[in-house]
Amino acid sequence: MASAVTLWQSGELSIADTRADPSWNNALSFVALAFMSASLGVQGVLGKRLNTQFGTTIVLTTVWVELVSDPRLFKFRQKVKSRDHKLLAAVALFLGAFAGRALLGKLGSPAALGISVGIRIFITLSWVFIGGKTT
């Protein structure tokens, strides 16, 4: 949320008009970029600490390499949880990228970041309903 508010306060355009005219060129824009980078870093660390199949959803290359190197990738008649989760993560990354670009074009960067904050809050609250491991 800090990056959305900072970017909104910067008054910069979301998309550059031409290649020679960058869209973000004041200090507040770069502070917003720092907040976004920190957010992704925290997401990556938490994903690894939780040790779930969705821990590597930050970089598409990582998800893709883990998917194609899965030894049970072509076992179509079997239910392979690790493969299915990685495939779901790759599809979700593509859908999120397309949706994010559409929001960016229609609403601008601050609104698109605000909507992503709402989605993250929803995901955070959904953890309340996930049960712990049974031993």
XYZ file of N, CA, C and O in Angstrom:
540
model
N 0.821 -1.175 0.000
C 0.000 0.000 0.000
C 0.879 1.258 0.000
O 0.524 2.259 -0.595
N 2.028 1.140 0.644
C 2.944 2.283 0.690
C 3.396 2.672 -0.714
O 3.508 3.856 -1.025
N 3.632 1.689 -1.577
C 4.061 2.020 -2.935
C 2.938 2.683 -3.722
O 3.191 3.608 -4.503
N 1.700 2.246 -3.521
C 0.568 2.862 -4.219
C 0.399 4.315 -3.802
O 0.223 5.207 -4.644
N 0.465 4.574 -2.501
C 0.298 5.941 -2.009
C 1.468 6.819 -2.457
O 1.275 7.964 -2.893
N 2.684 6.299 -2.388
C 3.857 7.060 -2.797
C 3.803 7.394 -4.288
O 4.105 8.520 -4.698
N 3.402 6.416 -5.091
C 3.308 6.653 -6.523
C 2.204 7.662 -6.847
O 2.360 8.523 -7.718
N 1.105 7.591 -6.138
C 0.015 8.543 -6.332
C 0.469 9.958 -5.978
O 0.175 10.911 -6.689
N 1.230 10.087 -4.885
C 1.718 11.392 -4.460
C 2.808 11.946 -5.384
O 3.015 13.157 -5.427
N 3.469 11.072 -6.124
C 4.533 11.546 -7.019
C 3.978 12.340 -8.197
O 4.680 13.182 -8.756
N 2.738 12.067 -8.579
C 2.125 12.786 -9.680
C 2.654 12.391 -11.051
O 2.367 13.063 -12.041
N 3.389 11.311 -11.137
C 3.960 10.865 -12.407
C 2.927 10.076 -13.208
O 1.999 9.499 -12.651
N 3.118 10.039 -14.524
C 2.275 9.221 -15.386
C 2.589 7.748 -15.171
O 3.695 7.381 -14.790
N 1.619 6.892 -15.444
C 1.831 5.455 -15.272
C 2.603 4.848 -16.425
O 3.383 3.920 -16.260
N 2.358 5.369 -17.623
C 2.989 4.829 -18.821
C 3.638 5.987 -19.570
O 3.042 7.047 -19.731
N 4.849 5.783 -20.060
C 5.564 6.828 -20.788
C 4.902 7.093 -22.134
O 4.402 6.174 -22.784
N 4.918 8.341 -22.546
C 4.363 8.695 -23.844
C 5.277 8.263 -24.990
O 4.826 7.762 -26.007
N 6.566 8.456 -24.807
C 7.554 8.047 -25.807
C 8.730 7.392 -25.090
O 8.888 7.534 -23.875
N 9.558 6.718 -25.831
C 10.730 6.066 -25.228
C 11.713 7.083 -24.660
O 12.400 6.822 -23.698
N 11.791 8.240 -25.274
C 12.744 9.251 -24.824
C 12.279 9.972 -23.563
O 13.068 10.636 -22.906
N 11.015 9.816 -23.212
C 10.441 10.518 -22.060
C 10.020 9.493 -21.005
O 8.921 8.952 -21.073
N 10.879 9.178 -20.033
C 10.516 8.164 -19.033
C 9.339 8.613 -18.176
O 9.132 9.796 -17.949
N 8.567 7.636 -17.724
C 7.370 7.984 -16.956
C 7.688 8.255 -15.490
O 7.022 9.057 -14.861
N 8.663 7.606 -14.931
C 8.993 7.815 -13.523
C 10.371 8.446 -13.458
O 11.369 7.799 -13.751
N 10.447 9.694 -13.017
C 11.764 10.318 -12.957
C 11.946 11.241 -11.761
O 12.862 12.032 -11.732
N 11.096 11.146 -10.736
C 11.357 11.928 -9.525
C 11.613 10.975 -8.354
O 11.442 9.755 -8.474
N 12.008 11.517 -7.239
C 12.434 10.693 -6.092
C 11.292 9.829 -5.550
O 11.506 8.663 -5.202
N 10.076 10.364 -5.494
C 8.957 9.582 -4.956
C 8.651 8.366 -5.816
O 8.248 7.321 -5.299
N 8.845 8.473 -7.118
C 8.632 7.319 -7.992
C 9.603 6.197 -7.656
O 9.224 5.024 -7.646
N 10.837 6.552 -7.380
C 11.824 5.531 -7.050
C 11.620 4.976 -5.645
O 11.929 3.809 -5.383
N 11.079 5.762 -4.748
C 10.701 5.247 -3.419
C 9.581 4.231 -3.577
O 9.581 3.172 -2.933
N 8.613 4.518 -4.457
C 7.538 3.565 -4.729
C 8.093 2.264 -5.296
O 7.669 1.167 -4.905
N 9.066 2.377 -6.191
C 9.708 1.186 -6.751
C 10.427 0.388 -5.664
O 10.388 -0.849 -5.660
N 11.058 1.074 -4.725
C 11.727 0.395 -3.611
C 10.717 -0.350 -2.733
O 10.968 -1.477 -2.310
N 9.560 0.270 -2.477
C 8.519 -0.401 -1.697
C 8.009 -1.649 -2.421
O 7.796 -2.697 -1.802
N 7.820 -1.548 -3.738
C 7.367 -2.715 -4.507
C 8.412 -3.831 -4.473
O 8.069 -5.007 -4.316
N 9.677 -3.473 -4.604
C 10.749 -4.472 -4.568
C 10.817 -5.163 -3.213
O 10.983 -6.387 -3.135
N 10.686 -4.385 -2.147
C 10.701 -4.969 -0.805
C 9.523 -5.912 -0.617
O 9.658 -6.984 -0.009
N 8.382 -5.541 -1.142
C 7.198 -6.386 -1.025
C 7.406 -7.730 -1.716
O 7.060 -8.781 -1.173
N 7.979 -7.712 -2.918
C 8.242 -8.964 -3.617
C 9.295 -9.794 -2.907
O 9.220 -11.021 -2.866
N 10.294 -9.147 -2.325
C 11.311 -9.875 -1.571
C 10.727 -10.572 -0.360
O 11.029 -11.735 -0.083
N 9.866 -9.862 0.358
C 9.217 -10.466 1.530
C 8.334 -11.631 1.100
O 8.294 -12.677 1.750
N 7.625 -11.478 -0.033
C 6.785 -12.566 -0.531
C 7.629 -13.799 -0.842
O 7.242 -14.920 -0.514
N 8.779 -13.595 -1.460
C 9.652 -14.718 -1.788
C 10.182 -15.416 -0.550
O 10.201 -16.641 -0.474
N 10.600 -14.654 0.438
C 11.120 -15.242 1.676
C 10.019 -16.003 2.409
O 10.227 -17.134 2.876
N 8.840 -15.420 2.509
C 7.741 -16.103 3.184
C 7.319 -17.364 2.446
O 6.996 -18.380 3.063
N 7.330 -17.297 1.111
C 6.990 -18.477 0.333
C 7.951 -19.623 0.595
O 7.550 -20.777 0.710
N 9.233 -19.323 0.707
C 10.223 -20.367 1.005
C 10.093 -20.869 2.440
O 10.237 -22.050 2.708
N 9.819 -19.955 3.371
C 9.683 -20.354 4.777
C 8.452 -21.241 4.994
O 8.468 -22.140 5.827
N 7.371 -20.960 4.254
C 6.169 -21.774 4.389
C 6.323 -23.137 3.736
O 5.577 -24.056 4.012
N 7.317 -23.250 2.824
C 7.640 -24.515 2.163
C 6.426 -25.112 1.450
O 6.093 -26.265 1.630
N 5.777 -24.280 0.641
C 4.638 -24.757 -0.142
C 5.035 -24.828 -1.612
O 6.100 -24.369 -2.006
N 4.153 -25.391 -2.426
C 4.394 -25.454 -3.859
C 4.327 -24.062 -4.484
O 4.803 -23.843 -5.579
N 3.681 -23.125 -3.803
C 3.507 -21.790 -4.352
C 4.578 -20.827 -3.854
O 4.415 -19.628 -3.954
N 5.670 -21.318 -3.348
C 6.723 -20.467 -2.810
C 7.537 -19.750 -3.859
O 8.219 -18.793 -3.570
N 7.465 -20.215 -5.096
C 8.307 -19.619 -6.137
C 7.471 -18.885 -7.181
O 7.792 -18.894 -8.362
N 6.389 -18.267 -6.771
C 5.511 -17.616 -7.742
C 5.973 -16.218 -8.113
O 5.252 -15.500 -8.787
N 7.148 -15.811 -7.699
C 7.602 -14.461 -8.008
C 8.180 -14.389 -9.415
O 7.866 -13.506 -10.181
N 8.997 -15.321 -9.796
C 9.655 -15.276 -11.093
C 9.122 -16.416 -11.951
O 9.166 -17.569 -11.559
N 8.623 -16.072 -13.132
C 8.061 -17.078 -14.026
C 9.101 -18.100 -14.445
O 8.795 -19.277 -14.565
N 10.341 -17.676 -14.627
C 11.395 -18.604 -15.038
C 11.578 -19.708 -14.016
O 11.720 -20.875 -14.370
N 11.546 -19.362 -12.739
C 11.697 -20.366 -11.689
C 10.558 -21.371 -11.725
O 10.775 -22.578 -11.638
N 9.342 -20.879 -11.862
C 8.174 -21.767 -11.927
C 8.286 -22.673 -13.148
O 8.044 -23.884 -13.067
N 8.667 -22.092 -14.287
C 8.761 -22.868 -15.522
C 9.835 -23.956 -15.417
O 9.603 -25.094 -15.794
N 11.016 -23.616 -14.893
C 12.090 -24.599 -14.772
C 11.682 -25.726 -13.821
O 11.911 -26.898 -14.095
N 11.049 -25.374 -12.710
C 10.611 -26.406 -11.771
C 9.515 -27.279 -12.391
O 9.450 -28.475 -12.122
N 8.671 -26.699 -13.219
C 7.613 -27.474 -13.867
C 8.188 -28.459 -14.874
O 7.872 -29.646 -14.837
N 9.041 -27.993 -15.775
C 9.551 -28.883 -16.819
C 10.592 -29.872 -16.296
O 10.861 -30.874 -16.942
N 11.161 -29.618 -15.125
C 12.112 -30.581 -14.565
C 11.454 -31.572 -13.616
O 12.129 -32.425 -13.052
N 10.145 -31.483 -13.467
C 9.422 -32.425 -12.613
C 9.469 -33.809 -13.267
O 9.069 -33.971 -14.423
N 9.964 -34.825 -12.561
C 10.096 -36.152 -13.179
C 8.750 -36.782 -13.551
O 8.697 -37.650 -14.414
N 7.677 -36.319 -12.953
C 6.354 -36.891 -13.271
C 5.513 -35.922 -14.105
O 4.297 -35.913 -14.032
N 6.182 -35.118 -14.933
C 5.499 -34.108 -15.731
C 4.501 -34.725 -16.711
O 3.389 -34.226 -16.868
N 4.867 -35.827 -17.348
C 4.013 -36.414 -18.382
C 3.199 -37.603 -17.897
O 2.731 -38.390 -18.706
N 2.995 -37.722 -16.622
C 2.137 -38.773 -16.057
C 0.699 -38.228 -16.021
O 0.185 -37.843 -14.985
N 0.081 -38.176 -17.209
C -1.224 -37.537 -17.325
C -2.337 -38.314 -16.633
O -3.323 -37.734 -16.205
N -2.200 -39.617 -16.518
C -3.252 -40.428 -15.899
C -3.177 -40.433 -14.375
O -4.073 -40.918 -13.722
N -2.086 -39.899 -13.836
C -1.913 -39.842 -12.391
C -2.139 -38.418 -11.901
O -1.874 -37.455 -12.609
N -2.620 -38.333 -10.676
C -2.745 -37.026 -10.042
C -1.404 -36.709 -9.384
O -1.002 -37.368 -8.439
N -0.704 -35.714 -9.916
C 0.607 -35.310 -9.408
C 0.451 -33.903 -8.834
O 0.373 -32.922 -9.566
N 0.403 -33.842 -7.512
C 0.129 -32.568 -6.848
C 1.181 -31.501 -7.134
O 0.846 -30.350 -7.423
N 2.458 -31.870 -7.094
C 3.516 -30.886 -7.309
C 3.463 -30.319 -8.725
O 3.587 -29.107 -8.938
N 3.257 -31.178 -9.709
C 3.170 -30.719 -11.089
C 1.952 -29.822 -11.306
O 2.030 -28.770 -11.930
N 0.829 -30.232 -10.758
C -0.406 -29.468 -10.942
C -0.321 -28.091 -10.288
O -0.799 -27.102 -10.846
N 0.301 -28.017 -9.127
C 0.459 -26.720 -8.453
C 1.390 -25.794 -9.235
O 1.145 -24.589 -9.337
N 2.461 -26.356 -9.792
C 3.384 -25.536 -10.583
C 2.717 -25.048 -11.860
O 2.908 -23.900 -12.269
N 1.927 -25.889 -12.491
C 1.203 -25.485 -13.691
C 0.177 -24.404 -13.367
O 0.047 -23.414 -14.095
N -0.505 -24.569 -12.261
C -1.465 -23.564 -11.817
C -0.773 -22.235 -11.520
O -1.284 -21.163 -11.865
N 0.410 -22.285 -10.924
C 1.161 -21.061 -10.623
C 1.574 -20.349 -11.908
O 1.479 -19.118 -12.002
N 2.015 -21.097 -12.924
C 2.420 -20.474 -14.188
C 1.224 -19.827 -14.879
O 1.320 -18.701 -15.380
N 0.089 -20.513 -14.908
C -1.115 -19.950 -15.525
C -1.569 -18.709 -14.755
O -1.940 -17.685 -15.355
N -1.525 -18.768 -13.430
C -1.943 -17.623 -12.614
C -1.020 -16.422 -12.843
O -1.483 -15.273 -12.854
N 0.277 -16.664 -13.035
C 1.205 -15.560 -13.324
C 0.867 -14.882 -14.645
O 0.869 -13.654 -14.737
N 0.563 -15.678 -15.670
C 0.185 -15.087 -16.952
C -1.122 -14.309 -16.850
O -1.241 -13.189 -17.348
N -2.123 -14.895 -16.211
C -3.406 -14.201 -16.060
C -3.247 -12.922 -15.244
O -3.841 -11.887 -15.577
N -2.446 -12.978 -14.197
C -2.197 -11.790 -13.382
C -1.480 -10.703 -14.158
O -1.770 -9.507 -14.009
N -0.547 -11.098 -15.016
C 0.173 -10.109 -15.829
C -0.773 -9.421 -16.805
O -0.742 -8.192 -16.960
N -1.641 -10.181 -17.449
C -2.597 -9.580 -18.385
C -3.597 -8.692 -17.658
O -3.910 -7.591 -18.119
N -4.096 -9.154 -16.527
C -5.057 -8.347 -15.758
C -4.395 -7.075 -15.225
O -4.988 -5.995 -15.260
N -3.162 -7.194 -14.742
C -2.442 -6.034 -14.237
C -2.198 -4.998 -15.320
O -2.345 -3.797 -15.098
N -1.853 -5.461 -16.516
C -1.626 -4.518 -17.618
C -2.933 -3.831 -18.025
O -2.943 -2.632 -18.344
N -4.029 -4.561 -18.021
C -5.318 -3.956 -18.354
C -5.705 -2.907 -17.314
O -6.167 -1.815 -17.660
N -5.494 -3.226 -16.039
C -5.784 -2.256 -14.978
C -4.881 -1.039 -15.082
O -5.315 0.093 -14.884
N -3.624 -1.261 -15.395
C -2.671 -0.170 -15.526
C -3.079 0.782 -16.646
O -3.037 1.998 -16.485
N -3.520 0.232 -17.763
C -3.927 1.062 -18.884
C -5.199 1.855 -18.611
O -5.340 2.986 -19.063
N -6.125 1.259 -17.868
C -7.407 1.924 -17.599
C -7.357 2.852 -16.395
O -7.925 3.937 -16.414
N -6.707 2.414 -15.303
C -6.792 3.149 -14.040
C -5.507 3.846 -13.626
O -5.535 4.749 -12.798
N -4.371 3.388 -14.113
C -3.087 3.954 -13.707
C -2.409 3.115 -12.641
O -3.009 2.213 -12.048
N -1.143 3.426 -12.396
C -0.336 2.641 -11.456
C -0.851 2.658 -10.017
O -0.935 1.599 -9.397
N -1.187 3.818 -9.444
C -1.629 3.806 -8.047
C -2.878 2.949 -7.826
O -2.947 2.188 -6.860
N -3.850 3.040 -8.729
C -5.074 2.241 -8.576
C -4.787 0.756 -8.772
O -5.321 -0.089 -8.047
N -3.935 0.418 -9.754
C -3.594 -0.993 -9.978
C -2.875 -1.569 -8.757
O -3.146 -2.704 -8.345
N -1.973 -0.793 -8.162
C -1.287 -1.254 -6.947
C -2.264 -1.366 -5.779
O -2.164 -2.284 -4.964
N -3.213 -0.439 -5.682
C -4.227 -0.514 -4.625
C -5.074 -1.760 -4.753
O -5.399 -2.414 -3.752
N -5.452 -2.126 -5.970
C -6.228 -3.351 -6.183
C -5.396 -4.572 -5.816
O -5.903 -5.516 -5.205
N -4.103 -4.550 -6.142
C -3.253 -5.691 -5.761
C -3.120 -5.800 -4.247
O -3.030 -6.901 -3.706
N -3.136 -4.669 -3.549
C -3.122 -4.705 -2.083
C -4.384 -5.387 -1.571
O -4.328 -6.218 -0.663
N -5.525 -5.052 -2.158
C -6.777 -5.691 -1.759
C -6.747 -7.196 -1.972
O -7.217 -7.963 -1.127
N -6.167 -7.629 -3.094
C -6.056 -9.068 -3.365
C -5.140 -9.726 -2.344
O -5.445 -10.819 -1.828
N -4.042 -9.072 -1.999
C -3.128 -9.638 -0.991
C -3.778 -9.711 0.385
O -3.541 -10.650 1.140
N -4.588 -8.716 0.733
C -5.302 -8.759 2.016
C -6.279 -9.929 2.017
O -6.392 -10.663 3.005
N -6.973 -10.133 0.912
C -7.889 -11.272 0.798
C -7.140 -12.595 0.962
O -7.599 -13.494 1.682
N -5.983 -12.717 0.314
C -5.182 -13.943 0.433
C -4.717 -14.129 1.876
O -4.753 -15.237 2.417
N -4.297 -13.047 2.517
C -3.851 -13.124 3.912
C -4.977 -13.595 4.820
O -4.778 -14.459 5.678
N -6.154 -13.048 4.633
C -7.296 -13.451 5.462
C -7.729 -14.887 5.173
O -8.266 -15.557 6.055
N -7.498 -15.360 3.954
C -7.884 -16.735 3.634
C -7.054 -17.757 4.405
O -7.492 -18.895 4.603
N -5.862 -17.357 4.880
C -5.039 -18.283 5.662
C -5.700 -18.648 6.988
O -5.342 -19.656 7.601
N -6.646 -17.855 7.433
C -7.355 -18.170 8.678
C -8.114 -19.493 8.539
O -8.237 -20.247 9.500
N -8.579 -19.788 7.325
C -9.421 -20.965 7.108
C -8.647 -22.209 6.701
O -9.232 -23.257 6.479
N -7.327 -22.092 6.586
C -6.510 -23.244 6.222
C -6.047 -23.923 7.507
O -5.426 -23.306 8.373
N -6.373 -25.195 7.624
C -6.023 -25.942 8.822
C -4.548 -26.300 8.873
O -3.867 -26.302 7.848
N -4.080 -26.598 10.050
C -2.696 -27.003 10.229
C -2.489 -28.458 9.841
O -3.442 -29.206 9.575
N -1.248 -28.882 9.817
C -0.924 -30.273 9.499
C -1.343 -31.160 10.652
O -1.160 -30.845 11.818
N -1.894 -32.299 10.303
C -2.241 -33.280 11.329
C -1.062 -34.210 11.521
O -0.420 -34.645 10.560
N -0.769 -34.503 12.762
C 0.370 -35.376 13.034
C -0.082 -36.689 13.620
O -1.130 -36.887 14.074
